[in-house]
Coordinates of C-alpha atoms in Angstrom, one line a residue:
V1 CA 21.1 17.1 12.1
R2 CA 24.6 16.7 10.8
Q3 CA 24.4 12.9 11.1
W4 CA 21.1 12.8 9.2
R5 CA 22.6 15.0 6.4
A6 CA 25.7 12.7 6.2
M7 CA 23.5 9.6 5.8
S8 CA 22.9 8.0 2.4
P9 CA 19.3 7.8 1.1
A10 CA 19.4 4.1 1.8
E11 CA 20.4 4.6 5.4
K12 CA 17.7 7.2 5.9
L13 CA 15.1 4.8 4.4
G14 CA 16.3 2.1 6.7
L15 CA 15.7 4.3 9.7
V16 CA 12.3 5.4 8.6
E17 CA 11.3 1.8 7.9
S18 CA 12.5 0.7 11.3
A19 CA 10.6 3.6 13.0
S20 CA 7.5 2.8 11.0
A21 CA 7.6 -0.9 12.0
S22 CA 8.0 0.1 15.7
V23 CA 5.0 2.3 15.5
R24 CA 3.0 -0.4 13.9
Q25 CA 4.0 -2.9 16.5
L26 CA 3.0 -0.5 19.3
A27 CA -0.3 0.2 17.7
M28 CA -1.0 -3.6 17.3
A29 CA 0.0 -4.1 21.0
G30 CA -2.4 -1.4 22.1
L31 CA -5.2 -3.0 20.1
R32 CA -4.5 -6.4 21.7
L33 CA -4.6 -4.8 25.1
R34 CA -7.9 -3.1 24.4
H35 CA -9.4 -6.2 22.7
P36 CA -7.9 -9.2 24.6
S37 CA -10.4 -11.7 23.1
A38 CA -9.8 -10.6 19.5
D39 CA -8.1 -13.0 17.1
E40 CA -5.4 -11.9 14.8
R41 CA -7.8 -11.1 11.9
E42 CA -9.8 -8.8 14.1
I43 CA -6.6 -7.1 15.3
F44 CA -5.6 -6.7 11.7
L45 CA -9.0 -5.2 10.8
R46 CA -9.0 -2.8 13.7
Y47 CA -5.5 -1.7 12.7
A48 CA -6.8 -1.1 9.1
I49 CA -9.7 1.0 10.5
L50 CA -7.3 2.9 12.7
T51 CA -4.8 3.7 9.9
L52 CA -7.1 3.9 6.8
G53 CA -10.2 5.2 8.4
P54 CA -13.5 3.4 8.5
A55 CA -14.7 4.1 5.0
A56 CA -11.5 3.0 3.3
A57 CA -11.0 0.0 5.6
T58 CA -14.5 -1.3 5.0
A59 CA -14.2 -0.8 1.3
V60 CA -11.0 -2.8 1.2
Y61 CA -12.0 -5.3 3.9
P62 CA -15.8 -5.8 3.9
D63 CA -15.6 -7.9 7.0
A64 CA -14.4 -4.9 9.0
K65 CA -17.9 -3.4 8.8
S66 CA -18.9 -5.3 11.9
L67 CA -16.2 -3.5 13.9
V68 CA -17.0 0.0 12.8
E69 CA -18.8 1.8 15.6

């Protein structure tokens, strides 16, 4: 906790961005494992559905409708 408090806002932002990128990479890797025949667009759309929810993802990406179960 002391180290966190001693960090500048820019340092904290850097750590949060790094953690967020790591979580995104893990989620994408999991999607690739579950859908090995999916191309990059399908993986992207599945990630959008996972993170935004089906309604928002299909509103923003109409081609995601075919992936919503």
